[in-house]
mmCIF file of C-alpha atoms in Angstrom:
data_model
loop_
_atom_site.group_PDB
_atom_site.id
_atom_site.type_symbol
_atom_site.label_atom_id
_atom_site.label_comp_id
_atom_site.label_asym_id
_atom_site.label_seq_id
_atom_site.Cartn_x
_atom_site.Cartn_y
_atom_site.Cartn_z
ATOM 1 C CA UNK A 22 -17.693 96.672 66.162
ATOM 2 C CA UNK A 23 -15.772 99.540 67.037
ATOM 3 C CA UNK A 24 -12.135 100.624 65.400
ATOM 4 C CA UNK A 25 -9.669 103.513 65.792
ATOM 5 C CA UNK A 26 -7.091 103.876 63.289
ATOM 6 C CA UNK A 27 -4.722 105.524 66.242
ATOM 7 C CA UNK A 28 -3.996 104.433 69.843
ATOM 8 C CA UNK A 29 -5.141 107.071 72.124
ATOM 9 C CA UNK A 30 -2.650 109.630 72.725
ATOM 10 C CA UNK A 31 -1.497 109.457 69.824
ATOM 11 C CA UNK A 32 -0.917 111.315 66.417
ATOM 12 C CA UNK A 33 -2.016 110.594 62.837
ATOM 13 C CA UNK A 34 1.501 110.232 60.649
ATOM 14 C CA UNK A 35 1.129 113.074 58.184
ATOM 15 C CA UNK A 36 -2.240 114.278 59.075
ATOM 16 C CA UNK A 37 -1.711 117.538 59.588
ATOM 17 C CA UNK A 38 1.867 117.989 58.323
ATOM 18 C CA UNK A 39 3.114 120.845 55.882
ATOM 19 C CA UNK A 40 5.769 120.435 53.310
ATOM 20 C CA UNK A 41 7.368 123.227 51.727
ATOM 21 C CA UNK A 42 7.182 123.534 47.753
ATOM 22 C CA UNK A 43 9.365 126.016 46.151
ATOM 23 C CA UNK A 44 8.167 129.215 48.172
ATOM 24 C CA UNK A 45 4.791 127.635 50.090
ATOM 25 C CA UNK A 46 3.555 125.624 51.841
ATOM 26 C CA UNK A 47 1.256 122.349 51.542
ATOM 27 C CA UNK A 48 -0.758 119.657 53.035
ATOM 28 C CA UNK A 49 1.002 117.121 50.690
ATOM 29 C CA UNK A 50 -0.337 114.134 52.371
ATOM 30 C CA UNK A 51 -3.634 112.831 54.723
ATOM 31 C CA UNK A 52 -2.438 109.398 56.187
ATOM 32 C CA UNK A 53 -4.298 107.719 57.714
ATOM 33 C CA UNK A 54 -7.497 107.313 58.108
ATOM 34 C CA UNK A 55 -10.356 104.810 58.024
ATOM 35 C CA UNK A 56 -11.840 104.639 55.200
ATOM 36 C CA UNK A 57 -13.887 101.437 54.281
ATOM 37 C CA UNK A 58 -14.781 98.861 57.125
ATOM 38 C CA UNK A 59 -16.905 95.714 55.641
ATOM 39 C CA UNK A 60 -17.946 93.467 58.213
ATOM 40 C CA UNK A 61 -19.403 90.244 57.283
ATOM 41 C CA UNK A 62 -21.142 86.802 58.555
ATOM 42 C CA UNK A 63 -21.165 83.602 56.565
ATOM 43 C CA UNK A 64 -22.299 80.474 57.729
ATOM 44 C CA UNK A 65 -19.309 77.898 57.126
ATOM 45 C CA UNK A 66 -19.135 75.258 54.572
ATOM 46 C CA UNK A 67 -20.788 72.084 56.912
ATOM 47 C CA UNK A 68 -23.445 74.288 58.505
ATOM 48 C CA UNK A 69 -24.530 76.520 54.934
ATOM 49 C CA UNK A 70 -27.392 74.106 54.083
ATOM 50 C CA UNK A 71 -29.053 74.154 57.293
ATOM 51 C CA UNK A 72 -29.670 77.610 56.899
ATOM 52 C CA UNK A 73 -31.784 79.800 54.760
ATOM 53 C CA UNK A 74 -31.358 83.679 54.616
ATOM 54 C CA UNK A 75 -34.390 85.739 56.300
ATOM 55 C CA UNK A 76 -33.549 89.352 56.911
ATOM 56 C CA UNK A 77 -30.211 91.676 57.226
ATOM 57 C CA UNK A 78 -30.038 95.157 58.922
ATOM 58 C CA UNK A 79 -28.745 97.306 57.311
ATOM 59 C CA UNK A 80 -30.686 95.937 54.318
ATOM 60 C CA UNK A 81 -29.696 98.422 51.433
ATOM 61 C CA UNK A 82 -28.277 101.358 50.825
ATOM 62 C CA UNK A 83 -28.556 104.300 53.268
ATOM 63 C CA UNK A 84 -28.612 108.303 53.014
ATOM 64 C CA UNK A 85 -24.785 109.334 54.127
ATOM 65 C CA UNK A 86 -25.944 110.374 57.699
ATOM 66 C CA UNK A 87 -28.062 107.428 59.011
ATOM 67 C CA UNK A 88 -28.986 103.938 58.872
ATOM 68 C CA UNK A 89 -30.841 101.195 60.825
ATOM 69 C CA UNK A 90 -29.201 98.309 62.492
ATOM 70 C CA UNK A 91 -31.592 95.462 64.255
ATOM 71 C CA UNK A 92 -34.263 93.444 63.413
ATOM 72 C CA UNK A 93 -38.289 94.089 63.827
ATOM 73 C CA UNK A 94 -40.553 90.805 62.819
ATOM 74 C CA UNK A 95 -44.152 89.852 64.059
ATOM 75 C CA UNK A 96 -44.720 86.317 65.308
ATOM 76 C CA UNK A 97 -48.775 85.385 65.322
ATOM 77 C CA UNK A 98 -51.550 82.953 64.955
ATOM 78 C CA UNK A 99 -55.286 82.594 64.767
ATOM 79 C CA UNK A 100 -57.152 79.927 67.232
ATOM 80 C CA UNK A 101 -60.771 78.772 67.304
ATOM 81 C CA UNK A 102 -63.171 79.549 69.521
ATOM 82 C CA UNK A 103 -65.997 77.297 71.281
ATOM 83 C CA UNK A 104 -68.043 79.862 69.124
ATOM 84 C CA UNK A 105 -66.746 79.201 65.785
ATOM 85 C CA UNK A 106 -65.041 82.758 65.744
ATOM 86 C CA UNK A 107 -61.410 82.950 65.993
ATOM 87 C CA UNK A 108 -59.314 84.719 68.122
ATOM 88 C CA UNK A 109 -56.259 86.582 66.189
ATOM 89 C CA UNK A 110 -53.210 87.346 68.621
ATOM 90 C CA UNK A 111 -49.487 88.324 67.718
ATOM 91 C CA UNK A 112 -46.354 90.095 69.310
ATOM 92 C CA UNK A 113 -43.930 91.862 67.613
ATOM 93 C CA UNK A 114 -40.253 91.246 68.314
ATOM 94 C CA UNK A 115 -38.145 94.497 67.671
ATOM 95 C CA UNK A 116 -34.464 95.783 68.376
ATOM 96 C CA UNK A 117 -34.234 98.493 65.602
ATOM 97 C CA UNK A 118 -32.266 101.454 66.558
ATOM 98 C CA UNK A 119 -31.518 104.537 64.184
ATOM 99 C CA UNK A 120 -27.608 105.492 64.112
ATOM 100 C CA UNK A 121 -25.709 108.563 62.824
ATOM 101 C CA UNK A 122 -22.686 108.228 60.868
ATOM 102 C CA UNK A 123 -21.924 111.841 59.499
ATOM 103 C CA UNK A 124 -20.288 112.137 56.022
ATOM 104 C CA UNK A 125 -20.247 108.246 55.574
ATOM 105 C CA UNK A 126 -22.708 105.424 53.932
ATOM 106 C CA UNK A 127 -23.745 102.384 54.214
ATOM 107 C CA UNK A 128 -24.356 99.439 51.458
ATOM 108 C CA UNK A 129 -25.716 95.794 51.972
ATOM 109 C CA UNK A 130 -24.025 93.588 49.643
ATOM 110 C CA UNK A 131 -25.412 90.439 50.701
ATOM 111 C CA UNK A 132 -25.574 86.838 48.439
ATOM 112 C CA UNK A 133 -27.340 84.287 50.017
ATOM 113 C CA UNK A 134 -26.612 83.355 53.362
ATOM 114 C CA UNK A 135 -23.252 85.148 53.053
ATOM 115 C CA UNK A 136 -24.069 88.533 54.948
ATOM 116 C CA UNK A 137 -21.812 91.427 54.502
ATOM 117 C CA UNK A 138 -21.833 95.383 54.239
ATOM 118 C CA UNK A 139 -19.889 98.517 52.926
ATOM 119 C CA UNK A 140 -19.204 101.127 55.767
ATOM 120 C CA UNK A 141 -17.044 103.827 53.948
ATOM 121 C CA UNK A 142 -16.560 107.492 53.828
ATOM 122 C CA UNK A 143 -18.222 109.498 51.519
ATOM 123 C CA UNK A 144 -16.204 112.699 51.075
ATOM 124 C CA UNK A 145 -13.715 110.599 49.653
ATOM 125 C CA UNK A 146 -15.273 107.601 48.762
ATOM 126 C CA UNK A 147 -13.021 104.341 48.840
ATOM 127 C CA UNK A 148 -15.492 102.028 47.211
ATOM 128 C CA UNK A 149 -14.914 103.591 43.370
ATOM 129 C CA UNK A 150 -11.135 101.307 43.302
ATOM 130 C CA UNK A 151 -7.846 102.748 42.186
ATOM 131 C CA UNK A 152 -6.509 106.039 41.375
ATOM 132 C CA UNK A 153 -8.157 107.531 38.309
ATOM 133 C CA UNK A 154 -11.765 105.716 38.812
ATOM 134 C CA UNK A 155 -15.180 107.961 38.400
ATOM 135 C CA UNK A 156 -15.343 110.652 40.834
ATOM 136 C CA UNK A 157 -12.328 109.390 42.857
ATOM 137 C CA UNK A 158 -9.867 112.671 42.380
ATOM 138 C CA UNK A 159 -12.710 114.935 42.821
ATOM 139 C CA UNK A 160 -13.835 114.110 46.155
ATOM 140 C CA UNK A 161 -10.485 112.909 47.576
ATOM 141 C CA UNK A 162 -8.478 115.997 46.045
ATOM 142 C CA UNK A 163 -8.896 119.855 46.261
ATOM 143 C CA UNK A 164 -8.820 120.219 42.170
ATOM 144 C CA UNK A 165 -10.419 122.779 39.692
ATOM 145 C CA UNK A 166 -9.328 125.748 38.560
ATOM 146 C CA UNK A 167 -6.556 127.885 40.836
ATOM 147 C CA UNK A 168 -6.663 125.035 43.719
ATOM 148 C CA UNK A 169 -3.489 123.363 44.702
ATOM 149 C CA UNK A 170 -4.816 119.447 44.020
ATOM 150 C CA UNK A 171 -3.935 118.548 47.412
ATOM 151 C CA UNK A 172 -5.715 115.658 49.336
ATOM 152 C CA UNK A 173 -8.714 116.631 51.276
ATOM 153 C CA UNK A 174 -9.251 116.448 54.800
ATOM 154 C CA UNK A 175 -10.887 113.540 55.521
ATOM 155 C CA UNK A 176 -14.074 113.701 57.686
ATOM 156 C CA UNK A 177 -14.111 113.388 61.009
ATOM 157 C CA UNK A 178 -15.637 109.647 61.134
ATOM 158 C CA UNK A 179 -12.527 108.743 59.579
ATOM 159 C CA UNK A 180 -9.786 110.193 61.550
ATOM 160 C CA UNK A 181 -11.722 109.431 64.669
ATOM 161 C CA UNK A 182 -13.317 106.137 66.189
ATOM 162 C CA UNK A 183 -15.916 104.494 64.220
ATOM 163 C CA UNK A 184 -18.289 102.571 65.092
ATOM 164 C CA UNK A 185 -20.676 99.850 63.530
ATOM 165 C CA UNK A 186 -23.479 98.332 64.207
ATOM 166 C CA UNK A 187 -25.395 95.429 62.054
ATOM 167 C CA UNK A 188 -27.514 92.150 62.336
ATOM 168 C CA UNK A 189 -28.617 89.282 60.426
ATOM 169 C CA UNK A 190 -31.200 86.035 61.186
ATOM 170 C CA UNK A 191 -31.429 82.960 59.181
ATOM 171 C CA UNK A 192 -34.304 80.136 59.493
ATOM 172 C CA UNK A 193 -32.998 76.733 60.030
ATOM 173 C CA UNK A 194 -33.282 74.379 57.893
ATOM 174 C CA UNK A 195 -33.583 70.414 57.095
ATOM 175 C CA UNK A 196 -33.823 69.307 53.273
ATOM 176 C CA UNK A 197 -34.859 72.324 52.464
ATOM 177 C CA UNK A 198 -37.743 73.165 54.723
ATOM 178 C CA UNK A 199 -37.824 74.867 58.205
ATOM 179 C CA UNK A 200 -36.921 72.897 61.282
ATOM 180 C CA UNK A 201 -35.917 72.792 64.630
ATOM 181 C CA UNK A 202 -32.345 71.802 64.504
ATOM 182 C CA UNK A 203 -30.675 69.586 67.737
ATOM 183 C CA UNK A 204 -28.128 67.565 69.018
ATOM 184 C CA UNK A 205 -25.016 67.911 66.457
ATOM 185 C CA UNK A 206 -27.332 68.688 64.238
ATOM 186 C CA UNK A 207 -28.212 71.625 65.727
ATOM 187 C CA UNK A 208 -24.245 72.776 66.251
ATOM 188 C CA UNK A 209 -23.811 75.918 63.460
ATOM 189 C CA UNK A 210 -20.346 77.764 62.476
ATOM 190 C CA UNK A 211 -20.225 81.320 61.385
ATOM 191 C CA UNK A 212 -17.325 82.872 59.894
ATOM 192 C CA UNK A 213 -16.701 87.061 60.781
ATOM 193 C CA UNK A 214 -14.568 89.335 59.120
ATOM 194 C CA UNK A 215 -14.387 92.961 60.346
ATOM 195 C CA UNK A 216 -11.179 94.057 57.988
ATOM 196 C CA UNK A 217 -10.612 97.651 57.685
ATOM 197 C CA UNK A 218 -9.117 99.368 55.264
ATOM 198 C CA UNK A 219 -6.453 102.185 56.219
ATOM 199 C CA UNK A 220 -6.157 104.990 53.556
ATOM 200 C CA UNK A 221 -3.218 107.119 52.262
ATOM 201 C CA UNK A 222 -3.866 110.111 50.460
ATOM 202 C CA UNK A 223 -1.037 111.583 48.982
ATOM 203 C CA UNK A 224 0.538 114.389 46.398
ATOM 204 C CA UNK A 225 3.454 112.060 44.671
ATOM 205 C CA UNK A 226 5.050 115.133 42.561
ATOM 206 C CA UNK A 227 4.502 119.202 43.177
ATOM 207 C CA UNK A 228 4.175 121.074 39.957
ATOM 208 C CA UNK A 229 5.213 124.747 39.591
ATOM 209 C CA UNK A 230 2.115 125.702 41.258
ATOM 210 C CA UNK A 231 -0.090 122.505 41.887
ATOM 211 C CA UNK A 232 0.091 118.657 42.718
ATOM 212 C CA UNK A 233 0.814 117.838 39.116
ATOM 213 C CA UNK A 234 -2.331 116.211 37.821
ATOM 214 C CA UNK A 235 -1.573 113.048 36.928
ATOM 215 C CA UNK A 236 0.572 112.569 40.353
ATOM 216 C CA UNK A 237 -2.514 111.597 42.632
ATOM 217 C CA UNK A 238 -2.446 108.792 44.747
ATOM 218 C CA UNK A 239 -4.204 106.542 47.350
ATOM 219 C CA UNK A 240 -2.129 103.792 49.023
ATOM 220 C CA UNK A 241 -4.463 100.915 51.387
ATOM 221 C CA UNK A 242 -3.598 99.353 54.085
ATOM 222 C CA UNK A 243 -5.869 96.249 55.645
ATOM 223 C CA UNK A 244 -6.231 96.532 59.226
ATOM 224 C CA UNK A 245 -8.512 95.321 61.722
ATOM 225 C CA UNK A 246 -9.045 91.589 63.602
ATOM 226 C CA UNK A 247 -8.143 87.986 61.865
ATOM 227 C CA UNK A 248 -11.221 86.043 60.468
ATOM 228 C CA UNK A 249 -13.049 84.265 63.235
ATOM 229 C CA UNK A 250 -15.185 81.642 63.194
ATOM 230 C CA UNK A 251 -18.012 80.881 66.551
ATOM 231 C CA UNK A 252 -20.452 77.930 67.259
ATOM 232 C CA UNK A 253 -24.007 78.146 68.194
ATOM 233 C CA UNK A 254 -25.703 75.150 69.235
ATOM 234 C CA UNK A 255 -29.045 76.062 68.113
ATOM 235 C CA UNK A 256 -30.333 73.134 70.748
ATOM 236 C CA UNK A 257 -29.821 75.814 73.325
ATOM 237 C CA UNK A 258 -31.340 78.697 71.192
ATOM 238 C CA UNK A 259 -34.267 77.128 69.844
ATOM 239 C CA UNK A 260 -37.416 76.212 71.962
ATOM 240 C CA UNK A 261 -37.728 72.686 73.580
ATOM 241 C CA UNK A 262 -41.862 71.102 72.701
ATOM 242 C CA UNK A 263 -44.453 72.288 75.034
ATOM 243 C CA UNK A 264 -45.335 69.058 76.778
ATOM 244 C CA UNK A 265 -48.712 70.286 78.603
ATOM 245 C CA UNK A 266 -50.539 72.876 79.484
ATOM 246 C CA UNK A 267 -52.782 72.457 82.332
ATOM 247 C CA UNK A 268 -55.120 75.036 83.981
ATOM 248 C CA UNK A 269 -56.524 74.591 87.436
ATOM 249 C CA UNK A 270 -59.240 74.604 89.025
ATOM 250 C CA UNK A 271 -61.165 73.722 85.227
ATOM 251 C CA UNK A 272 -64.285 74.870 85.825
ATOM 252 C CA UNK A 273 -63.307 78.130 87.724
ATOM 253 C CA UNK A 274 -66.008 80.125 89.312
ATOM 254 C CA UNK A 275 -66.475 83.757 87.853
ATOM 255 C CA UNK A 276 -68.880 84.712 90.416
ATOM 256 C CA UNK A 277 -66.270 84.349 93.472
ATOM 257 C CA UNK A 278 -63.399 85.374 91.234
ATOM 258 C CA UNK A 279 -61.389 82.361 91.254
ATOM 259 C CA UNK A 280 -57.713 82.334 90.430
ATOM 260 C CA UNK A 281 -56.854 80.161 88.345
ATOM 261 C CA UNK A 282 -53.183 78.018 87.941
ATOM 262 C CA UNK A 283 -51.808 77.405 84.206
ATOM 263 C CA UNK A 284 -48.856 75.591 84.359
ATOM 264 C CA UNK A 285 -46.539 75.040 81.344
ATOM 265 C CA UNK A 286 -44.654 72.151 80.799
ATOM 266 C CA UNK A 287 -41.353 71.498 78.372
ATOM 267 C CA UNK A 288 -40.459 68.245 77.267
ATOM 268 C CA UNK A 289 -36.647 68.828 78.990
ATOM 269 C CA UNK A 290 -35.246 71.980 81.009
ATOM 270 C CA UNK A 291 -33.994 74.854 79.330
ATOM 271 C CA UNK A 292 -30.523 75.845 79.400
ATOM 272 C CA UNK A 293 -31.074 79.946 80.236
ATOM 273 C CA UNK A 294 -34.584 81.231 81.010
ATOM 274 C CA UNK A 295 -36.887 81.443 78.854
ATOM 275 C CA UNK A 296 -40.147 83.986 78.223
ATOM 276 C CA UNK A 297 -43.437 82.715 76.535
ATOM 277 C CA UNK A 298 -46.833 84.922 75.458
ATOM 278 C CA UNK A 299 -50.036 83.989 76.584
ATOM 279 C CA UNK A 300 -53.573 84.939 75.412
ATOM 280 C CA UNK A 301 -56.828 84.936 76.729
ATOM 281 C CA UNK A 302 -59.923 85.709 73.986
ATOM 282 C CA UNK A 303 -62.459 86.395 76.531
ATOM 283 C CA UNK A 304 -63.083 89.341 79.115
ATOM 284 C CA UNK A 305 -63.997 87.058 82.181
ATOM 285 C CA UNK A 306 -60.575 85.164 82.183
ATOM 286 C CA UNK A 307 -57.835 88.131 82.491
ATOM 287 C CA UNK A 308 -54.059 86.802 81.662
ATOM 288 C CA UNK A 309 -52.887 90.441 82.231
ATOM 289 C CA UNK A 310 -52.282 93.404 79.958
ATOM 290 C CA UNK A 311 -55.540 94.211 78.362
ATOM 291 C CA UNK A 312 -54.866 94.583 74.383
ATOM 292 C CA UNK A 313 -58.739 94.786 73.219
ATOM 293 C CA UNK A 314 -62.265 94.411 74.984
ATOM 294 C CA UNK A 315 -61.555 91.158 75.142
ATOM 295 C CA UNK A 316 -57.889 89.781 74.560
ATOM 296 C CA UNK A 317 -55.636 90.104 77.041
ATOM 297 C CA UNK A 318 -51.743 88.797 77.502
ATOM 298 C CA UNK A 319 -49.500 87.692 80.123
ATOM 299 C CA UNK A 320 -45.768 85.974 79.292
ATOM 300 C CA UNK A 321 -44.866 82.920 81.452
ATOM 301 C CA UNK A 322 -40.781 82.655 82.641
ATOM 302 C CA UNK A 323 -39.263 79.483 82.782
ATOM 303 C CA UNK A 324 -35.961 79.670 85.091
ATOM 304 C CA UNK A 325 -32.525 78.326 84.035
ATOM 305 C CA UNK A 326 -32.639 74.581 84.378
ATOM 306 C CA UNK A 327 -36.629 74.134 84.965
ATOM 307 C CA UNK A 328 -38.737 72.790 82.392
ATOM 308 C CA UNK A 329 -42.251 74.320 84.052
ATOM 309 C CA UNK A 330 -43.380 77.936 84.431
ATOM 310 C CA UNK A 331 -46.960 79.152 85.697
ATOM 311 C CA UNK A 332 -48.847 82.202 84.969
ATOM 312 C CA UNK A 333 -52.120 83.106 86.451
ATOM 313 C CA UNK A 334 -55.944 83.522 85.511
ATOM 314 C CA UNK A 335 -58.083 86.095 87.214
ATOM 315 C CA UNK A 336 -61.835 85.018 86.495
ATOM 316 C CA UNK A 337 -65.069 87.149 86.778
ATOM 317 C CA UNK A 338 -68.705 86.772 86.207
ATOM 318 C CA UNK A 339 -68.954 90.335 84.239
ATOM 319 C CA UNK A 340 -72.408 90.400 81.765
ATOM 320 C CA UNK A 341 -73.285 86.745 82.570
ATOM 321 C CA UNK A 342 -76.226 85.997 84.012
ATOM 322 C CA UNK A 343 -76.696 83.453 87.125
ATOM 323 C CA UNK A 344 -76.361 79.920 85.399
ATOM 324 C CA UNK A 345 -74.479 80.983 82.567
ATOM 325 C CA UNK A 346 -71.320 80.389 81.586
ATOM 326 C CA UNK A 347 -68.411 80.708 79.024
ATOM 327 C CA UNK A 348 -65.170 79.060 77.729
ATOM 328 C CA UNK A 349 -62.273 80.995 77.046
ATOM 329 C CA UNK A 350 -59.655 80.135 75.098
ATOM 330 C CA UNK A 351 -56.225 80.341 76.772
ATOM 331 C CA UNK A 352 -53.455 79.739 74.707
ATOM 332 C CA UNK A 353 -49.448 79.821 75.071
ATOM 333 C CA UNK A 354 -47.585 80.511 72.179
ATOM 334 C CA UNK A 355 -43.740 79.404 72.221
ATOM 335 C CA UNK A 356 -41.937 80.082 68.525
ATOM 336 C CA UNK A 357 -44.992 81.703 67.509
ATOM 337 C CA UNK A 358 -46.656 77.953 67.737
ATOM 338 C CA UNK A 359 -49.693 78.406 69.339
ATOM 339 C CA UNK A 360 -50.811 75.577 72.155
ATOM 340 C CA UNK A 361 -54.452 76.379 73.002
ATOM 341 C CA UNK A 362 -56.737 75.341 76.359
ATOM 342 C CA UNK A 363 -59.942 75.775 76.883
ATOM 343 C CA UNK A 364 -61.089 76.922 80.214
ATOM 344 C CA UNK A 365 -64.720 77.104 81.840
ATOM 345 C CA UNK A 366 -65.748 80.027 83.791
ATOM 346 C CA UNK A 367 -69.158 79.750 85.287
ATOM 347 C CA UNK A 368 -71.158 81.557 87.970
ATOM 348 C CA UNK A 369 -72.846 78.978 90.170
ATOM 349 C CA UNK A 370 -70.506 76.633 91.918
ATOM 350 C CA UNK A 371 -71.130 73.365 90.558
ATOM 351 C CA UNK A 372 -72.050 74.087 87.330
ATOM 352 C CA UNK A 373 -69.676 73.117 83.972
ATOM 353 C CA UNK A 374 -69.979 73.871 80.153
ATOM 354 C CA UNK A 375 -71.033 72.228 77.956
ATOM 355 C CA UNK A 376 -69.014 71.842 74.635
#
């Protein structure tokens, strides 16, 4: 989300103004300014127990000039082989990014599904409460000895646009355990906030030579967009079931480098396309991108509205002798469920394995 507390073009009201007390003069007021912005997600009331809380970015509390927004989660399997060994694949979904936020903080104050996070300034800190809490006239006013107890400056974050940046993922859930949610079922509210609140620093009463100590005051104002709530049909998110997977020809022929055909089939089409992995455990049937001697992986696209996709298998004969042949294991994983093939490679035309 991004807020300014001033239209651009514009001046702060009493920013940078300079009252005259008795024969000087004084920054008697900073107003105002962003100060605390706590942006929140909460599944509503009918959708709460079909969701269970996984992971929150920003997760806890920050240093005062970075934090991490995004998610980063690994989604993998292990499948056995003709040999009795298995084959251990994953893939690692990430969106992290680091962001700087000079002078402010940043605080997770999450409970249970209801996800929501302190974004406040840290030179004067908003978060201690009223006038007169721990630390609060310290680090909002210029006091000690021989200083006029006038409100700071606030930071630049605060008198300029700020910007915020966070993420959340539940699982979903059906009496209590993981599930693939659809039809109504599958339709989930979420409730966001993004209030903001507006601060007023100000000098109520000038002493003889000071802001008179006990005349130190911070006036709020809430700001920012009214409470809305959005649907997801997590139908459309979620996978549909792999139907099939079929791989063709089955036996392929190493020795003339056959290409082989998988085709994936969905139970029904998907609304927007969709990406799968693929993995292939041996060396003689390449998927694509090489990740060990032997594993390689491809990803299969499914367009808008389609429920197949294909992806192709390059065969070879390497370190097999004439008559000799191997299965590979070529499997598709979609929601990090894996759906396993085998496929034959051999290097005399003719010939087949034998499982």
């Amino acid at each position: 989300g991004t807020f300014a507390p001033k239209r651009s073009g514009e001046s702060f009201w009493h920013m940078f103004d300079r009252w005259r007390v008795i024969f000087d003069q004084q920054y008697l007021e900073r107003a105002w300014w962003t100060g605390l912005v706590e942006p929140s997600i909460q599944p509503v009331e009918a959708s709460d127990g079909r969701l269970g809380w996984e992971a929150n970015e920003p997760a806890t509390e920050n240093s005062v000039t970075k934090y991490t927004s995004g998610q980063e989660f690994t989604v993998g399997a292990s499948v056995s082989t003709e040999k009795a060994a298995e084959a251990s694949v994953e893939y690692t979904i990430s969106n992290e990014t680091e962001r700087e936020i000079p002078d402010w903080g940043v605080s997770s104050v999450t409970a249970g599904n209801a996800i929501s996070w302190f974004f406040s300034s840290r030179n004067c800190d908003p978060r201690w409460g009223s006038e007169g809490g721990s630390g609060w006239e310290s680090s909002c006013f210029d006091i000690g000895f021989g200083k006029p107890g006038t409100p700071n400056l606030p930071n630049d974050l605060a008198r300029g646009q700020n910007e915020f940046h966070a993420s959340a993922r539940w699982v979903t859930m059906r009496d209590g355990k993981e599930a693939l949610l659809t039809g109504a079922e599958g339709k989930l509210g979420f409730r966001v906030r993004s209030p903001v609140q507006l601060i007023d620093t100000y000098c109520e009463n000038w002493g003889l030579a000071a802001c008179a100590a006990d005349k130190h005051r911070i006036d709020r104002d809430l700001s920012g967009p009214d409470v809305a709530v959005y649907t997801v049909d997590v139908g459309d998110v979620l996978p549909r079931e792999i139907e099939s997977v079929k791989l063709s020809p089955n036996p392929a022929d190493g020795s003339q480098a056959d290409d082989v055909t998988g085709t994936v089939t969905l139970d029904e089409p998907v609304p927007f396309e969709t990406t799968l992995s693929v993995f292939s455990n041996e060396d003689q049937a390449v998927v694509g991108t090489p990740l060990s001697d032997k594993v390689s992986r491809a990803r299969v696209t499914i367009p808008a509205g389609s429920s197949t996709g294909t992806f192709k298998v390059q065969t070879n004969d390497n370190n097999l002798a004439k008559g000799q042949h191997i299965t590979a294991t070529i499997t598709v994983f979609y929601a990090g469920v894996p759906h396993p093939q085998r496929l034959c490679v051999v290097t005399r035309a003719g010939d087949t394995c034998t499982s």
